[in-house]
Amino acid sequence: ALTLDAENRKAFLYRDSEVNYGSKNIKAHTLNMDYNASIIDAQLGTDSTGKEFGIPVFKEGKENYEAKQIRYNYKTRKGQVKEIITKQGDAVV
């Protein structure tokens, strides 16, 4: 589902959302995009029992990062993550 706020230049994507930006890809249950600030905010969902789903995934080239929340500025190409999970070689960090 998609909701647009044209006046404030924001978009809200729900339920298995995905955005591609050049070689970068962000997937999550919910994606909030602020075009004024050039920010994509990716968040997971929780069901009525507290089970998490739609964990945000940020892909850049061969690198994949999973986290409970990802905030990415596509203009500065910098991001913030909360509770990151990443795989390096055979290890999960």
PDB file of C-alpha atoms in Angstrom:
ATOM      1  CA  ALA A   1       0.000   0.000   0.000  1.00  0.00           C
ATOM      2  CA  LEU A   2       1.167   3.534  -0.708  1.00  0.00           C
ATOM      3  CA  THR A   3       0.135   6.857   0.837  1.00  0.00           C
ATOM      4  CA  LEU A   4       1.395  10.156  -0.576  1.00  0.00           C
ATOM      5  CA  ASP A   5       1.560  13.490   1.213  1.00  0.00           C
ATOM      6  CA  ALA A   6       2.222  15.792  -1.747  1.00  0.00           C
ATOM      7  CA  GLU A   7       2.044  18.992   0.294  1.00  0.00           C
ATOM      8  CA  ASN A   8       4.880  17.856   2.612  1.00  0.00           C
ATOM      9  CA  ARG A   9       6.665  15.794  -0.096  1.00  0.00           C
ATOM     10  CA  LYS A  10       6.480  12.488   1.787  1.00  0.00           C
ATOM     11  CA  ALA A  11       5.561   8.936   0.806  1.00  0.00           C
ATOM     12  CA  PHE A  12       4.628   6.035   3.068  1.00  0.00           C
ATOM     13  CA  LEU A  13       4.873   2.439   1.808  1.00  0.00           C
ATOM     14  CA  TYR A  14       3.409  -0.441   3.809  1.00  0.00           C
ATOM     15  CA  ARG A  15       3.544  -4.263   3.651  1.00  0.00           C
ATOM     16  CA  ASP A  16       6.680  -5.683   2.047  1.00  0.00           C
ATOM     17  CA  SER A  17       7.931  -2.399   0.616  1.00  0.00           C
ATOM     18  CA  GLU A  18      10.979  -1.991  -1.584  1.00  0.00           C
ATOM     19  CA  VAL A  19      12.945   0.931  -3.017  1.00  0.00           C
ATOM     20  CA  ASN A  20      15.787   0.757  -5.548  1.00  0.00           C
ATOM     21  CA  TYR A  21      18.200   3.664  -5.824  1.00  0.00           C
ATOM     22  CA  GLY A  22      21.082   3.063  -8.222  1.00  0.00           C
ATOM     23  CA  SER A  23      22.985   0.010  -6.970  1.00  0.00           C
ATOM     24  CA  LYS A  24      21.247   0.237  -3.586  1.00  0.00           C
ATOM     25  CA  ASN A  25      18.096  -1.590  -2.498  1.00  0.00           C
ATOM     26  CA  ILE A  26      16.086  -1.231   0.709  1.00  0.00           C
ATOM     27  CA  LYS A  27      13.320  -3.663   1.703  1.00  0.00           C
ATOM     28  CA  ALA A  28      11.174  -3.539   4.839  1.00  0.00           C
ATOM     29  CA  HIS A  29       7.649  -3.880   6.151  1.00  0.00           C
ATOM     30  CA  THR A  30       7.330  -0.075   6.201  1.00  0.00           C
ATOM     31  CA  LEU A  31       9.288   2.554   4.256  1.00  0.00           C
ATOM     32  CA  ASN A  32       8.792   6.258   4.922  1.00  0.00           C
ATOM     33  CA  MET A  33      10.346   8.607   2.389  1.00  0.00           C
ATOM     34  CA  ASP A  34      10.931  12.303   3.048  1.00  0.00           C
ATOM     35  CA  TYR A  35      11.872  14.006  -0.218  1.00  0.00           C
ATOM     36  CA  ASN A  36      12.644  17.335   1.501  1.00  0.00           C
ATOM     37  CA  ALA A  37      15.276  15.723   3.748  1.00  0.00           C
ATOM     38  CA  SER A  38      16.312  13.041   1.174  1.00  0.00           C
ATOM     39  CA  ILE A  39      15.735  10.325   3.790  1.00  0.00           C
ATOM     40  CA  ILE A  40      14.338   6.801   3.605  1.00  0.00           C
ATOM     41  CA  ASP A  41      13.327   5.343   6.969  1.00  0.00           C
ATOM     42  CA  ALA A  42      12.842   1.539   6.957  1.00  0.00           C
ATOM     43  CA  GLN A  43      11.103  -0.223   9.845  1.00  0.00           C
ATOM     44  CA  LEU A  44      10.021  -3.739  10.687  1.00  0.00           C
ATOM     45  CA  GLY A  45       6.499  -4.739  11.652  1.00  0.00           C
ATOM     46  CA  THR A  46       5.200  -6.612  14.685  1.00  0.00           C
ATOM     47  CA  ASP A  47       2.086  -8.727  14.964  1.00  0.00           C
ATOM     48  CA  SER A  48      -0.323  -8.871  17.914  1.00  0.00           C
ATOM     49  CA  THR A  49       1.919 -11.412  19.716  1.00  0.00           C
ATOM     50  CA  GLY A  50       5.002  -9.209  19.351  1.00  0.00           C
ATOM     51  CA  LYS A  51       6.578 -11.367  16.621  1.00  0.00           C
ATOM     52  CA  GLU A  52       8.709  -9.284  14.256  1.00  0.00           C
ATOM     53  CA  PHE A  53       8.382  -9.504  10.478  1.00  0.00           C
ATOM     54  CA  GLY A  54       9.502  -7.544   7.433  1.00  0.00           C
ATOM     55  CA  ILE A  55      12.956  -6.893   8.907  1.00  0.00           C
ATOM     56  CA  PRO A  56      14.656  -4.050   6.994  1.00  0.00           C
ATOM     57  CA  VAL A  57      17.395  -5.135   4.587  1.00  0.00           C
ATOM     58  CA  PHE A  58      19.832  -2.715   2.937  1.00  0.00           C
ATOM     59  CA  LYS A  59      21.768  -4.038  -0.066  1.00  0.00           C
ATOM     60  CA  GLU A  60      24.655  -2.297  -1.757  1.00  0.00           C
ATOM     61  CA  GLY A  61      26.455  -4.374  -4.345  1.00  0.00           C
ATOM     62  CA  LYS A  62      27.276  -7.704  -2.666  1.00  0.00           C
ATOM     63  CA  GLU A  63      26.869  -6.344   0.883  1.00  0.00           C
ATOM     64  CA  ASN A  64      23.629  -7.033   2.801  1.00  0.00           C
ATOM     65  CA  TYR A  65      22.695  -5.503   6.136  1.00  0.00           C
ATOM     66  CA  GLU A  66      19.674  -6.391   8.275  1.00  0.00           C
ATOM     67  CA  ALA A  67      18.551  -4.229  11.168  1.00  0.00           C
ATOM     68  CA  LYS A  68      15.469  -3.381  13.180  1.00  0.00           C
ATOM     69  CA  GLN A  69      15.538   0.137  11.733  1.00  0.00           C
ATOM     70  CA  ILE A  70      17.500   1.669   8.857  1.00  0.00           C
ATOM     71  CA  ARG A  71      17.618   5.373   8.094  1.00  0.00           C
ATOM     72  CA  TYR A  72      19.388   6.282   4.847  1.00  0.00           C
ATOM     73  CA  ASN A  73      20.083   9.691   3.314  1.00  0.00           C
ATOM     74  CA  TYR A  74      20.308   9.075  -0.423  1.00  0.00           C
ATOM     75  CA  LYS A  75      21.864  12.505  -1.054  1.00  0.00           C
ATOM     76  CA  THR A  76      24.785  12.174   1.387  1.00  0.00           C
ATOM     77  CA  ARG A  77      24.882   8.353   0.995  1.00  0.00           C
ATOM     78  CA  LYS A  78      25.075   7.947   4.770  1.00  0.00           C
ATOM     79  CA  GLY A  79      22.831   5.926   7.007  1.00  0.00           C
ATOM     80  CA  GLN A  80      22.013   4.944  10.556  1.00  0.00           C
ATOM     81  CA  VAL A  81      21.026   1.481  11.741  1.00  0.00           C
ATOM     82  CA  LYS A  82      19.587   0.140  14.997  1.00  0.00           C
ATOM     83  CA  GLU A  83      20.349  -3.410  16.123  1.00  0.00           C
ATOM     84  CA  ILE A  84      22.193  -4.478  12.966  1.00  0.00           C
ATOM     85  CA  ILE A  85      22.710  -8.077  11.854  1.00  0.00           C
ATOM     86  CA  THR A  86      25.314  -8.716   9.179  1.00  0.00           C
ATOM     87  CA  LYS A  87      27.153 -11.698   7.792  1.00  0.00           C
ATOM     88  CA  GLN A  88      30.907 -11.473   7.250  1.00  0.00           C
ATOM     89  CA  GLY A  89      32.393 -14.595   5.724  1.00  0.00           C
ATOM     90  CA  ASP A  90      30.834 -17.467   7.669  1.00  0.00           C
ATOM     91  CA  ALA A  91      30.156 -15.419  10.803  1.00  0.00           C
ATOM     92  CA  VAL A  92      26.928 -13.646  11.710  1.00  0.00           C
ATOM     93  CA  VAL A  93      27.582 -10.444  13.664  1.00  0.00           C
TER      94      VAL A  93
END
